[in-house]
Every structure is written in C-alpha cells, then in structure tokens.
C-alpha cells in the first residue's frame, strides 16, 4: 500500500462527511457524483443563460461558457471518480505485483469501502488457498522423493552391497586356491575394483538417504556424514550443536539434513574452500542452522541467471529455499566473490508455527 493511499485512507476515516459517502456501494457513489455534476451544470447554466440573454456578446459568451463548463465537469468527474475508485486502483496495483512474482503481497483493507474490502478479502483468501495448495503439493512431492530415495538406498545397501560382498569373499577364496602368480594378480585387481564399486555404492546409498537419519536422528547422521565428507574432500569441517534434548520431527530433520548436505556439496564443487563451520541451535521457538565457508564466494544473482554452468548450483539453492519455506522457515545466503559464503536457515518448531497460523486466522476473521 502506497503512502498516498495510506494518507487518503486516514483522511477518509477521520472525516465524518466523506466516510458515509464512500461507504456506499460503487454504483451509488458514481451515480451521486455524476448527479451532482449534472445538477451543478444545469443550475449554473440556467443562471448564466439568464444573465447573458440581454448581453450583446451572447454567442461568444455562450461558447466560452460551454467550454468552461465542459472542462469543469471533466475535472470534477475526474476528482470524484478518483475518490470513488481509489481502493480498486490500489487493489489493481497489488494484483500486478502478485502477477510479477511477489507472492507475499496482500490487498489492503480500506476500513470504509465495503465493496472494495470484500474484493480484497476474496483476493487474499484466493492467494492463501493457492499458496496452501502449492505448499501441500510440494510437500507431497518432497515426501515422495524422500521415500523413493529411502527405498533405493535400502535396496543398494541390502541387495547390491551384499552381492558385492559375496563376490569379494569368493574372489578371496579363489585367490588362495590358485598357484599361478599372473592369475593371482588378476584376481587381486578384480578384488580392488569390487572394493571400489562397493565403496561407491555405499556412498551413493548414504547420499540418497542415510539409514542413521531414520534410526538415530539428525545429529548422529550429520556427524557420520561430516566424517565421511572430510575424508573424501580433505576439507576441515567444524560442527557444533546446541540444545536438541529430543528428536525433531521427521520433516524438520530431513529438511535440515538436506540443507546442510547441499551446502557442503556446493562447497566441495565450487567454493575451493579449506574450512567450513556448521552451527546448529535449537531454542523454544525454532531451529537455526548456519554454514560458513572460507571459499571464493560467488555472485548470487549471477548464478541464478546462468543457464548452464550455474544451473546445477541454482537448482540446489532453489531446493534449499523450498525445503525451508515448506516448513514456514526462512533461508538466506550471503556471498560475494572472494569473501566466502554463509547459509542461514531458520525453521520454526511445529507447535510454534501452528500457533502463529491460528493467531493469523483469528485476526483475519
């Protein structure tokens, strides 16, 4: 809502004459405004015609009178219609901003125009319904993805890994039973290849969905992942956690794990960093995650615009934002070339988020 609209609304609410007039339906406001203009024109015209009837300059004066009367009528009509349609124009501006992508915009209520307020309330309720439908759809998609990741990870761990382990055992037995050195060397090479494949499958299983996240919770899963991450990329990671007396909800643990995992993945792929700090904190209202690296940083706006080289990172950043917003949280990224990157996520605890929504519903009602 603009400053001019705010001042106009305050002026109307404080004016005892304008408030009852502008509280009428739009049809009657326009009807009254035009009736007043016609009445003023007819009255003034009759009086002026009687005055000019005996004047020798009557034709010229009549032309001037008609022109002036027309201009005055247009000006008065413009002013009165501006007053009458100001709430609708404000609503149109909000609609344009929503169409441009500002989904958090809401139509203002005038407090004196029942028709405009009803339109604004309907528009706001429609936006809330669309946002809620999109939120539910995105949540269902995220949950389906996590379930599929879990299924594939379990299958890789339970089936494929066991087959490769059996193959390694068979190769070891075969190596012991063969006396030819050349054959033993070839079997040893095959065992090495099988070991690498087994390790790659286990890493893939962990990346898809670590079993520790479901069985033990967020903190053990993160500690295990960070340990493997440091061994793989030789990047020092300092991890600190504060609070967390009890396990969080499955949705929140998954979101925090994925946000931290994606942040570390971006560090390894793009940042050229040597050190990463991860801080997790839970208080009575929310859980806070901060991931900071000493890498080369990047231009956030530029990365989001890049269609090719920055596309993978752009989708990763979008995924982190989506996970945070689905839980009514916020995620911010601070980065600039040469100064490293800091990712901050704030996810409200479910009870707090539910109570906030209830309060907002009561206020809107």
mmCIF file of C-alpha atoms in Angstrom:
data_model
loop_
_atom_site.group_PDB
_atom_site.id
_atom_site.type_symbol
_atom_site.label_atom_id
_atom_site.label_comp_id
_atom_site.label_asym_id
_atom_site.label_seq_id
_atom_site.Cartn_x
_atom_site.Cartn_y
_atom_site.Cartn_z
ATOM 1 C CA UNK A 1 0.000 0.000 0.000
ATOM 2 C CA UNK A 2 1.455 3.365 -1.068
ATOM 3 C CA UNK A 3 1.951 6.365 1.207
ATOM 4 C CA UNK A 4 -0.643 8.336 -0.759
ATOM 5 C CA UNK A 5 -3.194 5.563 -0.318
ATOM 6 C CA UNK A 6 -2.436 5.363 3.389
ATOM 7 C CA UNK A 7 -2.886 9.116 3.854
ATOM 8 C CA UNK A 8 -6.081 9.025 1.814
ATOM 9 C CA UNK A 9 -7.478 6.199 3.937
ATOM 10 C CA UNK A 10 -6.653 8.024 7.163
ATOM 11 C CA UNK A 11 -8.255 11.218 5.834
ATOM 12 C CA UNK A 12 -11.465 9.391 4.956
ATOM 13 C CA UNK A 13 -11.641 7.524 8.266
ATOM 14 C CA UNK A 14 -11.250 10.811 10.161
ATOM 15 C CA UNK A 15 -13.741 12.774 8.048
ATOM 16 C CA UNK A 16 -17.355 12.462 9.191
ATOM 17 C CA UNK A 17 -18.705 13.746 5.865
ATOM 18 C CA UNK A 18 -16.665 11.616 3.459
ATOM 19 C CA UNK A 19 -16.825 8.346 5.382
ATOM 20 C CA UNK A 20 -20.601 7.698 4.997
ATOM 21 C CA UNK A 21 -20.486 8.742 1.341
ATOM 22 C CA UNK A 22 -17.569 6.469 0.428
ATOM 23 C CA UNK A 23 -19.036 3.574 2.392
ATOM 24 C CA UNK A 24 -21.845 3.377 -0.185
ATOM 25 C CA UNK A 25 -21.609 0.780 -2.985
ATOM 26 C CA UNK A 26 -19.605 1.855 -6.029
ATOM 27 C CA UNK A 27 -22.702 2.101 -8.244
ATOM 28 C CA UNK A 28 -24.360 4.636 -5.947
ATOM 29 C CA UNK A 29 -21.149 6.608 -5.474
ATOM 30 C CA UNK A 30 -20.754 7.062 -9.226
ATOM 31 C CA UNK A 31 -24.464 7.833 -9.575
ATOM 32 C CA UNK A 32 -24.350 10.510 -6.857
ATOM 33 C CA UNK A 33 -21.138 12.026 -8.224
ATOM 34 C CA UNK A 34 -22.474 12.364 -11.760
ATOM 35 C CA UNK A 35 -25.852 13.581 -10.497
ATOM 36 C CA UNK A 36 -24.119 16.342 -8.548
ATOM 37 C CA UNK A 37 -22.152 17.359 -11.622
ATOM 38 C CA UNK A 38 -25.273 17.408 -13.804
ATOM 39 C CA UNK A 39 -27.215 19.342 -11.160
ATOM 40 C CA UNK A 40 -24.434 21.899 -10.771
ATOM 41 C CA UNK A 41 -24.105 22.263 -14.536
ATOM 42 C CA UNK A 42 -27.840 22.637 -15.090
ATOM 43 C CA UNK A 43 -28.254 25.148 -12.261
ATOM 44 C CA UNK A 44 -25.215 27.178 -13.224
ATOM 45 C CA UNK A 45 -26.117 27.060 -16.890
ATOM 46 C CA UNK A 46 -29.664 28.266 -16.278
ATOM 47 C CA UNK A 47 -28.477 31.145 -14.149
ATOM 48 C CA UNK A 48 -25.724 32.162 -16.544
ATOM 49 C CA UNK A 49 -28.043 31.927 -19.548
ATOM 50 C CA UNK A 50 -30.459 34.324 -17.878
ATOM 51 C CA UNK A 51 -27.611 36.747 -17.246
ATOM 52 C CA UNK A 52 -26.239 36.567 -20.770
ATOM 53 C CA UNK A 53 -29.552 36.685 -22.595
ATOM 54 C CA UNK A 54 -29.530 40.503 -22.756
ATOM 55 C CA UNK A 55 -25.807 40.753 -23.426
ATOM 56 C CA UNK A 56 -24.683 41.768 -26.922
ATOM 57 C CA UNK A 57 -21.798 39.298 -26.695
ATOM 58 C CA UNK A 58 -24.207 36.429 -26.105
ATOM 59 C CA UNK A 59 -22.924 33.993 -28.839
ATOM 60 C CA UNK A 60 -19.282 34.373 -27.851
ATOM 61 C CA UNK A 61 -20.055 34.179 -24.147
ATOM 62 C CA UNK A 62 -22.135 31.060 -24.740
ATOM 63 C CA UNK A 63 -19.227 29.305 -26.457
ATOM 64 C CA UNK A 64 -16.911 30.273 -23.619
ATOM 65 C CA UNK A 65 -19.462 29.122 -21.062
ATOM 66 C CA UNK A 66 -19.890 25.739 -22.754
ATOM 67 C CA UNK A 67 -16.123 25.214 -22.940
ATOM 68 C CA UNK A 68 -15.537 26.218 -19.335
ATOM 69 C CA UNK A 69 -18.496 24.163 -18.165
ATOM 70 C CA UNK A 70 -17.200 21.119 -20.014
ATOM 71 C CA UNK A 71 -13.713 21.489 -18.514
ATOM 72 C CA UNK A 72 -15.101 21.972 -15.014
ATOM 73 C CA UNK A 73 -17.378 18.944 -15.401
ATOM 74 C CA UNK A 74 -14.500 16.754 -16.591
ATOM 75 C CA UNK A 75 -12.260 17.951 -13.754
ATOM 76 C CA UNK A 76 -14.925 17.387 -11.102
ATOM 77 C CA UNK A 77 -15.800 13.993 -12.531
ATOM 78 C CA UNK A 78 -12.120 13.025 -12.550
ATOM 79 C CA UNK A 79 -11.638 14.054 -8.915
ATOM 80 C CA UNK A 80 -14.814 12.376 -7.687
ATOM 81 C CA UNK A 81 -14.126 9.153 -9.581
ATOM 82 C CA UNK A 82 -10.566 9.147 -8.239
ATOM 83 C CA UNK A 83 -12.011 9.191 -4.735
ATOM 84 C CA UNK A 84 -14.557 6.519 -5.612
ATOM 85 C CA UNK A 85 -12.180 4.132 -7.393
ATOM 86 C CA UNK A 86 -9.009 4.656 -5.345
ATOM 87 C CA UNK A 87 -9.449 1.343 -3.425
ATOM 88 C CA UNK A 88 -9.895 -0.553 -6.698
ATOM 89 C CA UNK A 89 -6.793 1.060 -8.181
ATOM 90 C CA UNK A 90 -4.805 0.050 -5.096
ATOM 91 C CA UNK A 91 -6.141 -3.486 -5.458
ATOM 92 C CA UNK A 92 -5.085 -3.499 -9.119
ATOM 93 C CA UNK A 93 -1.538 -2.482 -8.155
ATOM 94 C CA UNK A 94 -1.339 -5.356 -5.685
ATOM 95 C CA UNK A 95 -2.592 -7.779 -8.341
ATOM 96 C CA UNK A 96 0.106 -6.561 -10.739
ATOM 97 C CA UNK A 97 2.807 -7.143 -8.124
ATOM 98 C CA UNK A 98 1.473 -10.634 -7.430
ATOM 99 C CA UNK A 99 1.469 -11.364 -11.161
ATOM 100 C CA UNK A 100 5.099 -10.197 -11.306
ATOM 101 C CA UNK A 101 6.037 -12.855 -8.753
ATOM 102 C CA UNK A 102 5.672 -11.116 -5.377
ATOM 103 C CA UNK A 103 3.543 -13.894 -3.879
ATOM 104 C CA UNK A 104 3.663 -12.462 -0.366
ATOM 105 C CA UNK A 105 1.759 -9.314 -1.365
ATOM 106 C CA UNK A 106 -1.754 -8.927 0.037
ATOM 107 C CA UNK A 107 -4.509 -6.479 -0.819
ATOM 108 C CA UNK A 108 -5.023 -3.726 1.797
ATOM 109 C CA UNK A 109 -8.362 -3.126 3.500
ATOM 110 C CA UNK A 110 -9.729 0.418 3.476
ATOM 111 C CA UNK A 111 -11.985 0.125 6.506
ATOM 112 C CA UNK A 112 -14.663 2.302 4.882
ATOM 113 C CA UNK A 113 -15.418 0.781 1.451
ATOM 114 C CA UNK A 114 -17.420 -2.416 1.877
ATOM 115 C CA UNK A 115 -17.308 -3.435 -1.790
ATOM 116 C CA UNK A 116 -13.562 -2.895 -2.131
ATOM 117 C CA UNK A 117 -12.887 -4.610 1.195
ATOM 118 C CA UNK A 118 -14.944 -7.612 0.108
ATOM 119 C CA UNK A 119 -12.950 -7.834 -3.126
ATOM 120 C CA UNK A 120 -9.681 -7.510 -1.213
ATOM 121 C CA UNK A 121 -10.690 -10.207 1.283
ATOM 122 C CA UNK A 122 -11.742 -12.549 -1.528
ATOM 123 C CA UNK A 123 -8.488 -11.911 -3.390
ATOM 124 C CA UNK A 124 -6.411 -12.516 -0.251
ATOM 125 C CA UNK A 125 -8.308 -15.724 0.542
ATOM 126 C CA UNK A 126 -7.741 -16.917 -3.026
ATOM 127 C CA UNK A 127 -3.997 -16.269 -2.714
ATOM 128 C CA UNK A 128 -3.880 -18.104 0.609
ATOM 129 C CA UNK A 129 -5.731 -21.069 -0.898
ATOM 130 C CA UNK A 130 -3.364 -21.182 -3.888
ATOM 131 C CA UNK A 131 -0.304 -20.939 -1.639
ATOM 132 C CA UNK A 132 -1.623 -23.678 0.630
ATOM 133 C CA UNK A 133 -2.398 -25.934 -2.341
ATOM 134 C CA UNK A 134 1.091 -25.349 -3.754
ATOM 135 C CA UNK A 135 2.596 -25.998 -0.334
ATOM 136 C CA UNK A 136 0.733 -29.289 0.049
ATOM 137 C CA UNK A 137 1.653 -30.372 -3.469
ATOM 138 C CA UNK A 138 5.322 -29.529 -2.937
ATOM 139 C CA UNK A 139 5.290 -31.335 0.413
ATOM 140 C CA UNK A 140 3.811 -34.433 -1.198
ATOM 141 C CA UNK A 141 6.459 -34.323 -3.923
ATOM 142 C CA UNK A 142 9.264 -33.897 -1.373
ATOM 143 C CA UNK A 143 7.922 -36.761 0.753
ATOM 144 C CA UNK A 144 7.582 -38.998 -2.297
ATOM 145 C CA UNK A 145 11.160 -38.192 -3.314
ATOM 146 C CA UNK A 146 12.456 -38.976 0.170
ATOM 147 C CA UNK A 147 10.545 -42.263 0.280
ATOM 148 C CA UNK A 148 11.926 -43.239 -3.119
ATOM 149 C CA UNK A 149 15.436 -42.259 -2.014
ATOM 150 C CA UNK A 150 14.988 -44.361 1.110
ATOM 151 C CA UNK A 151 13.779 -47.351 -0.910
ATOM 152 C CA UNK A 152 16.663 -47.161 -3.387
ATOM 153 C CA UNK A 153 19.191 -46.616 -0.597
ATOM 154 C CA UNK A 154 17.910 -49.651 1.308
ATOM 155 C CA UNK A 155 17.984 -51.754 -1.829
ATOM 156 C CA UNK A 156 21.538 -50.696 -2.643
ATOM 157 C CA UNK A 157 22.634 -51.384 0.923
ATOM 158 C CA UNK A 158 20.794 -54.651 1.445
ATOM 159 C CA UNK A 159 20.898 -56.207 -2.018
ATOM 160 C CA UNK A 160 23.700 -54.803 -4.165
ATOM 161 C CA UNK A 161 26.184 -54.397 -1.323
ATOM 162 C CA UNK A 162 25.588 -57.946 -0.133
ATOM 163 C CA UNK A 163 26.127 -59.297 -3.639
ATOM 164 C CA UNK A 164 29.412 -57.404 -3.952
ATOM 165 C CA UNK A 165 30.483 -58.561 -0.500
ATOM 166 C CA UNK A 166 29.796 -62.166 -1.513
ATOM 167 C CA UNK A 167 31.781 -61.577 -4.695
ATOM 168 C CA UNK A 168 34.743 -60.279 -2.671
ATOM 169 C CA UNK A 169 34.653 -63.331 -0.430
ATOM 170 C CA UNK A 170 34.516 -65.648 -3.444
ATOM 171 C CA UNK A 171 37.436 -63.837 -5.056
ATOM 172 C CA UNK A 172 39.464 -64.128 -1.868
ATOM 173 C CA UNK A 173 38.818 -67.871 -1.701
ATOM 174 C CA UNK A 174 39.635 -68.247 -5.402
ATOM 175 C CA UNK A 175 42.869 -66.289 -4.973
ATOM 176 C CA UNK A 176 44.011 -68.635 -2.223
ATOM 177 C CA UNK A 177 43.352 -71.712 -4.352
ATOM 178 C CA UNK A 178 45.302 -70.525 -7.406
ATOM 179 C CA UNK A 179 49.050 -71.004 -7.588
ATOM 180 C CA UNK A 180 49.819 -69.079 -10.778
ATOM 181 C CA UNK A 181 51.101 -65.617 -9.914
ATOM 182 C CA UNK A 182 49.633 -63.984 -13.002
ATOM 183 C CA UNK A 183 46.170 -65.316 -12.224
ATOM 184 C CA UNK A 184 46.516 -64.235 -8.574
ATOM 185 C CA UNK A 185 47.430 -60.711 -9.714
ATOM 186 C CA UNK A 186 44.395 -60.522 -11.977
ATOM 187 C CA UNK A 187 42.117 -61.687 -9.173
ATOM 188 C CA UNK A 188 43.659 -59.097 -6.846
ATOM 189 C CA UNK A 189 42.901 -56.381 -9.408
ATOM 190 C CA UNK A 190 39.336 -57.638 -9.664
ATOM 191 C CA UNK A 191 39.011 -57.551 -5.871
ATOM 192 C CA UNK A 192 40.289 -53.958 -5.817
ATOM 193 C CA UNK A 193 37.733 -52.980 -8.441
ATOM 194 C CA UNK A 194 34.972 -54.710 -6.491
ATOM 195 C CA UNK A 195 36.059 -52.863 -3.313
ATOM 196 C CA UNK A 196 35.850 -49.537 -5.133
ATOM 197 C CA UNK A 197 32.425 -50.400 -6.510
ATOM 198 C CA UNK A 198 31.204 -51.417 -3.057
ATOM 199 C CA UNK A 199 32.501 -48.179 -1.550
ATOM 200 C CA UNK A 200 30.859 -46.123 -4.317
ATOM 201 C CA UNK A 201 27.533 -47.885 -3.796
ATOM 202 C CA UNK A 202 27.687 -47.303 -0.053
ATOM 203 C CA UNK A 203 28.444 -43.609 -0.612
ATOM 204 C CA UNK A 204 25.566 -43.384 -3.073
ATOM 205 C CA UNK A 205 23.279 -45.078 -0.564
ATOM 206 C CA UNK A 206 24.291 -42.566 2.100
ATOM 207 C CA UNK A 207 23.792 -39.604 -0.234
ATOM 208 C CA UNK A 208 20.358 -40.849 -1.192
ATOM 209 C CA UNK A 209 19.131 -41.409 2.368
ATOM 210 C CA UNK A 210 21.393 -42.353 5.291
ATOM 211 C CA UNK A 211 19.836 -45.018 7.487
ATOM 212 C CA UNK A 212 21.244 -43.210 10.532
ATOM 213 C CA UNK A 213 18.880 -40.299 9.864
ATOM 214 C CA UNK A 214 15.859 -42.558 10.323
ATOM 215 C CA UNK A 215 17.301 -44.833 13.005
ATOM 216 C CA UNK A 216 19.362 -42.457 15.181
ATOM 217 C CA UNK A 217 18.279 -38.929 14.263
ATOM 218 C CA UNK A 218 19.698 -35.743 12.794
ATOM 219 C CA UNK A 219 22.843 -35.178 14.863
ATOM 220 C CA UNK A 220 24.345 -38.707 14.546
ATOM 221 C CA UNK A 221 23.572 -38.712 10.825
ATOM 222 C CA UNK A 222 25.269 -35.344 10.349
ATOM 223 C CA UNK A 223 28.341 -36.347 12.365
ATOM 224 C CA UNK A 224 28.720 -39.511 10.314
ATOM 225 C CA UNK A 225 28.218 -37.625 7.035
ATOM 226 C CA UNK A 226 30.725 -34.917 8.011
ATOM 227 C CA UNK A 227 33.305 -37.561 8.917
ATOM 228 C CA UNK A 228 32.949 -39.214 5.501
ATOM 229 C CA UNK A 229 32.916 -35.797 3.810
ATOM 230 C CA UNK A 230 36.223 -34.744 5.382
ATOM 231 C CA UNK A 231 37.898 -37.975 4.335
ATOM 232 C CA UNK A 232 36.628 -37.651 0.779
ATOM 233 C CA UNK A 233 37.366 -33.968 0.122
ATOM 234 C CA UNK A 234 40.113 -33.136 2.682
ATOM 235 C CA UNK A 235 38.081 -30.124 3.857
ATOM 236 C CA UNK A 236 38.090 -29.362 7.577
ATOM 237 C CA UNK A 237 34.556 -29.139 8.978
ATOM 238 C CA UNK A 238 33.803 -27.851 12.492
ATOM 239 C CA UNK A 239 30.382 -28.960 13.691
ATOM 240 C CA UNK A 240 28.666 -27.619 16.809
ATOM 241 C CA UNK A 241 25.165 -28.358 18.091
ATOM 242 C CA UNK A 242 23.341 -26.695 20.971
ATOM 243 C CA UNK A 243 20.041 -27.764 22.506
ATOM 244 C CA UNK A 244 18.336 -30.778 20.888
ATOM 245 C CA UNK A 245 17.152 -32.536 24.038
ATOM 246 C CA UNK A 246 14.702 -34.542 21.958
ATOM 247 C CA UNK A 247 14.465 -35.624 18.344
ATOM 248 C CA UNK A 248 12.805 -33.255 15.896
ATOM 249 C CA UNK A 249 10.003 -34.181 13.539
ATOM 250 C CA UNK A 250 10.900 -36.301 10.525
ATOM 251 C CA UNK A 251 10.147 -33.428 8.138
ATOM 252 C CA UNK A 252 12.375 -30.987 10.017
ATOM 253 C CA UNK A 253 15.248 -33.453 10.401
ATOM 254 C CA UNK A 254 15.093 -34.223 6.693
ATOM 255 C CA UNK A 255 14.990 -30.534 5.724
ATOM 256 C CA UNK A 256 17.954 -29.606 7.949
ATOM 257 C CA UNK A 257 19.968 -32.596 6.776
ATOM 258 C CA UNK A 258 19.338 -31.788 3.100
ATOM 259 C CA UNK A 259 20.125 -28.085 3.551
ATOM 260 C CA UNK A 260 23.452 -28.867 5.234
ATOM 261 C CA UNK A 261 24.214 -31.636 2.743
ATOM 262 C CA UNK A 262 23.546 -29.365 -0.240
ATOM 263 C CA UNK A 263 25.637 -26.584 1.316
ATOM 264 C CA UNK A 264 28.589 -28.922 1.821
ATOM 265 C CA UNK A 265 28.175 -30.291 -1.702
ATOM 266 C CA UNK A 266 28.340 -26.764 -3.116
ATOM 267 C CA UNK A 267 31.458 -26.071 -1.041
ATOM 268 C CA UNK A 268 33.187 -29.162 -2.416
ATOM 269 C CA UNK A 269 32.199 -28.497 -6.028
ATOM 270 C CA UNK A 270 32.521 -24.749 -6.350
ATOM 271 C CA UNK A 271 33.974 -22.930 -3.339
ATOM 272 C CA UNK A 272 37.612 -24.128 -3.312
ATOM 273 C CA UNK A 273 37.392 -23.787 0.474
ATOM 274 C CA UNK A 274 39.644 -25.253 3.158
ATOM 275 C CA UNK A 275 37.453 -24.804 6.195
ATOM 276 C CA UNK A 276 33.708 -24.973 6.945
ATOM 277 C CA UNK A 277 31.867 -24.086 10.159
ATOM 278 C CA UNK A 278 28.459 -25.609 10.871
ATOM 279 C CA UNK A 279 26.412 -24.419 13.850
ATOM 280 C CA UNK A 280 23.051 -25.906 14.827
ATOM 281 C CA UNK A 281 20.972 -24.456 17.634
ATOM 282 C CA UNK A 282 17.522 -25.253 18.985
ATOM 283 C CA UNK A 283 15.600 -22.951 21.305
ATOM 284 C CA UNK A 284 11.982 -22.856 22.414
ATOM 285 C CA UNK A 285 10.755 -21.358 19.133
ATOM 286 C CA UNK A 286 12.913 -22.524 16.248
ATOM 287 C CA UNK A 287 15.967 -24.378 14.993
ATOM 288 C CA UNK A 288 18.800 -22.354 13.472
ATOM 289 C CA UNK A 289 21.463 -23.653 11.084
ATOM 290 C CA UNK A 290 24.480 -21.642 9.919
ATOM 291 C CA UNK A 291 27.003 -22.962 7.380
ATOM 292 C CA UNK A 292 30.035 -20.750 6.685
ATOM 293 C CA UNK A 293 32.996 -21.467 4.401
ATOM 294 C CA UNK A 294 36.221 -19.624 3.583
ATOM 295 C CA UNK A 295 35.962 -20.253 -0.151
ATOM 296 C CA UNK A 296 35.977 -17.928 -3.120
ATOM 297 C CA UNK A 297 32.295 -16.985 -2.844
ATOM 298 C CA UNK A 298 30.040 -16.116 -5.771
ATOM 299 C CA UNK A 299 27.551 -13.589 -7.124
ATOM 300 C CA UNK A 300 24.163 -14.973 -6.081
ATOM 301 C CA UNK A 301 22.119 -13.099 -8.688
ATOM 302 C CA UNK A 302 24.513 -14.079 -11.448
ATOM 303 C CA UNK A 303 24.453 -17.763 -10.503
ATOM 304 C CA UNK A 304 20.654 -17.818 -10.504
ATOM 305 C CA UNK A 305 20.639 -16.354 -14.031
ATOM 306 C CA UNK A 306 23.236 -18.697 -15.552
ATOM 307 C CA UNK A 307 21.533 -21.287 -17.814
ATOM 308 C CA UNK A 308 24.398 -23.779 -17.994
ATOM 309 C CA UNK A 309 27.374 -23.698 -15.636
ATOM 310 C CA UNK A 310 25.382 -22.279 -12.732
ATOM 311 C CA UNK A 311 22.259 -24.321 -13.364
ATOM 312 C CA UNK A 312 23.140 -27.186 -11.018
ATOM 313 C CA UNK A 313 24.022 -24.849 -8.178
ATOM 314 C CA UNK A 314 20.947 -22.719 -8.928
ATOM 315 C CA UNK A 315 18.665 -25.729 -8.632
ATOM 316 C CA UNK A 316 20.392 -26.699 -5.393
ATOM 317 C CA UNK A 317 19.831 -23.251 -3.895
ATOM 318 C CA UNK A 318 16.223 -23.354 -5.034
ATOM 319 C CA UNK A 319 15.762 -26.744 -3.375
ATOM 320 C CA UNK A 320 17.146 -25.457 -0.068
ATOM 321 C CA UNK A 321 14.815 -22.462 -0.193
ATOM 322 C CA UNK A 322 11.860 -24.679 -0.993
ATOM 323 C CA UNK A 323 12.551 -27.026 1.910
ATOM 324 C CA UNK A 324 12.787 -24.119 4.354
ATOM 325 C CA UNK A 325 9.638 -22.401 3.093
ATOM 326 C CA UNK A 326 7.595 -25.609 3.216
ATOM 327 C CA UNK A 327 8.177 -25.605 6.981
ATOM 328 C CA UNK A 328 7.333 -21.873 7.273
ATOM 329 C CA UNK A 329 11.028 -21.126 7.669
ATOM 330 C CA UNK A 330 13.491 -18.727 6.114
ATOM 331 C CA UNK A 331 16.768 -19.308 4.301
ATOM 332 C CA UNK A 332 19.265 -16.595 3.412
ATOM 333 C CA UNK A 333 22.542 -16.810 1.515
ATOM 334 C CA UNK A 334 25.256 -14.192 1.949
ATOM 335 C CA UNK A 335 28.103 -14.398 -0.531
ATOM 336 C CA UNK A 336 30.321 -12.241 -2.681
ATOM 337 C CA UNK A 337 33.361 -13.074 -4.829
ATOM 338 C CA UNK A 338 36.457 -13.601 -2.696
ATOM 339 C CA UNK A 339 34.663 -13.459 0.661
ATOM 340 C CA UNK A 340 33.229 -16.928 1.170
ATOM 341 C CA UNK A 341 29.617 -17.934 1.659
ATOM 342 C CA UNK A 342 27.256 -18.116 4.627
ATOM 343 C CA UNK A 343 23.972 -20.021 4.535
ATOM 344 C CA UNK A 344 21.486 -19.345 7.336
ATOM 345 C CA UNK A 345 18.296 -21.324 7.865
ATOM 346 C CA UNK A 346 15.626 -20.741 10.497
ATOM 347 C CA UNK A 347 12.888 -23.351 10.851
ATOM 348 C CA UNK A 348 10.158 -22.704 13.436
ATOM 349 C CA UNK A 349 9.189 -25.618 15.614
ATOM 350 C CA UNK A 350 5.890 -27.143 14.560
ATOM 351 C CA UNK A 351 3.946 -26.149 17.682
ATOM 352 C CA UNK A 352 5.090 -22.527 17.318
ATOM 353 C CA UNK A 353 4.262 -22.433 13.617
ATOM 354 C CA UNK A 354 0.808 -23.906 14.258
ATOM 355 C CA UNK A 355 0.025 -21.362 16.970
ATOM 356 C CA UNK A 356 1.181 -18.488 14.733
ATOM 357 C CA UNK A 357 -1.110 -19.688 11.950
ATOM 358 C CA UNK A 358 -4.017 -19.950 14.388
ATOM 359 C CA UNK A 359 -3.437 -16.372 15.571
ATOM 360 C CA UNK A 360 -3.286 -15.119 11.982
ATOM 361 C CA UNK A 361 -6.544 -16.939 11.185
ATOM 362 C CA UNK A 362 -8.286 -15.379 14.183
ATOM 363 C CA UNK A 363 -7.062 -11.909 13.201
ATOM 364 C CA UNK A 364 -8.215 -12.296 9.588
ATOM 365 C CA UNK A 365 -11.642 -13.492 10.751
#
